[in-house]
């Protein structure tokens, strides 16, 4: 069962959907404040319209299909039974990718992760399940994780095509971008 006030985001593969943040919640990010985000099926969030491609690159690389927040930017398949949800909870706005398959992984093994946009500008990345049944894809080995400003001139790349998300159980990372 879904928590109250949870919104199911209608996404097909490689799509991006606009999400208006709740009244009274604005997210500060690299010196600007946003009331709208764009959530992509491929594990990323943008602060301006546009697509989020399925071919990930390192944070800080220029390109028009790169997200500003890469929770698990990779070639994901939301049409195989997974879902993407959003919810406002207290001082944070949460986007969840739940039971999402990798396009090249085992469709029975899925990814579950979240982005928490905290009202003070912090970004928390939460990971629950990162094993898609393929050692060449598990633990972020083919994904990008990090954040960058909208012009991609300032970037914090936590991982690029590296098995950074190791170990069992839930993991969390926090990012606090400066202006």
PDB file of N, CA, C and O in Angstrom, residues 32 40 46 87 90 98 106 108 112 118 151 171:
ATOM      1  N   UNK A  32      20.219  28.831  -7.061  1.00  0.00           N
ATOM      2  CA  UNK A  32      18.875  29.119  -7.577  1.00  0.00           C
ATOM      3  C   UNK A  32      17.870  28.326  -6.745  1.00  0.00           C
ATOM      4  O   UNK A  32      18.231  27.377  -6.053  1.00  0.00           O
ATOM      5  N   UNK A  40      13.173  11.595 -14.397  1.00  0.00           N
ATOM      6  CA  UNK A  40      13.370  10.712 -15.535  1.00  0.00           C
ATOM      7  C   UNK A  40      13.321   9.242 -15.166  1.00  0.00           C
ATOM      8  O   UNK A  40      13.723   8.843 -14.072  1.00  0.00           O
ATOM      9  N   UNK A  46      16.154  16.486 -13.291  1.00  0.00           N
ATOM     10  CA  UNK A  46      16.604  17.742 -13.904  1.00  0.00           C
ATOM     11  C   UNK A  46      15.849  18.897 -13.263  1.00  0.00           C
ATOM     12  O   UNK A  46      14.764  18.716 -12.734  1.00  0.00           O
ATOM     13  N   UNK A  87       6.615  12.049  -3.242  1.00  0.00           N
ATOM     14  CA  UNK A  87       5.861  12.337  -2.019  1.00  0.00           C
ATOM     15  C   UNK A  87       6.534  13.469  -1.262  1.00  0.00           C
ATOM     16  O   UNK A  87       7.752  13.518  -1.147  1.00  0.00           O
ATOM     17  N   UNK A  90       7.205  16.212   5.407  1.00  0.00           N
ATOM     18  CA  UNK A  90       7.900  17.130   6.306  1.00  0.00           C
ATOM     19  C   UNK A  90       8.754  18.130   5.556  1.00  0.00           C
ATOM     20  O   UNK A  90       8.274  18.876   4.720  1.00  0.00           O
ATOM     21  N   UNK A  98      11.000   2.298  -7.606  1.00  0.00           N
ATOM     22  CA  UNK A  98      10.754   1.070  -6.863  1.00  0.00           C
ATOM     23  C   UNK A  98      10.631  -0.125  -7.797  1.00  0.00           C
ATOM     24  O   UNK A  98       9.828  -0.107  -8.731  1.00  0.00           O
ATOM     25  N   UNK A 106      18.339  -8.960 -15.380  1.00  0.00           N
ATOM     26  CA  UNK A 106      17.314  -9.973 -15.165  1.00  0.00           C
ATOM     27  C   UNK A 106      16.033  -9.244 -14.767  1.00  0.00           C
ATOM     28  O   UNK A 106      16.009  -8.532 -13.767  1.00  0.00           O
ATOM     29  N   UNK A 108      13.522 -10.182 -13.332  1.00  0.00           N
ATOM     30  CA  UNK A 108      13.014 -10.597 -12.015  1.00  0.00           C
ATOM     31  C   UNK A 108      13.797  -9.939 -10.882  1.00  0.00           C
ATOM     32  O   UNK A 108      13.347  -9.933  -9.747  1.00  0.00           O
ATOM     33  N   UNK A 112      15.816  -0.577  -6.290  1.00  0.00           N
ATOM     34  CA  UNK A 112      14.945   0.323  -5.531  1.00  0.00           C
ATOM     35  C   UNK A 112      15.829   1.373  -4.877  1.00  0.00           C
ATOM     36  O   UNK A 112      16.781   1.038  -4.154  1.00  0.00           O
ATOM     37  N   UNK A 118      15.949  17.844   0.435  1.00  0.00           N
ATOM     38  CA  UNK A 118      15.677  18.423   1.750  1.00  0.00           C
ATOM     39  C   UNK A 118      15.590  19.939   1.588  1.00  0.00           C
ATOM     40  O   UNK A 118      16.341  20.531   0.818  1.00  0.00           O
ATOM     41  N   UNK A 151      24.449  24.122 -15.629  1.00  0.00           N
ATOM     42  CA  UNK A 151      25.361  24.349 -16.753  1.00  0.00           C
ATOM     43  C   UNK A 151      26.457  23.278 -16.821  1.00  0.00           C
ATOM     44  O   UNK A 151      27.279  23.298 -17.736  1.00  0.00           O
ATOM     45  N   UNK A 171      21.544   1.629   2.119  1.00  0.00           N
ATOM     46  CA  UNK A 171      22.663   2.557   2.124  1.00  0.00           C
ATOM     47  C   UNK A 171      22.151   3.957   1.805  1.00  0.00           C
ATOM     48  O   UNK A 171      21.193   4.099   1.071  1.00  0.00           O
TER      49      UNK A 171
END
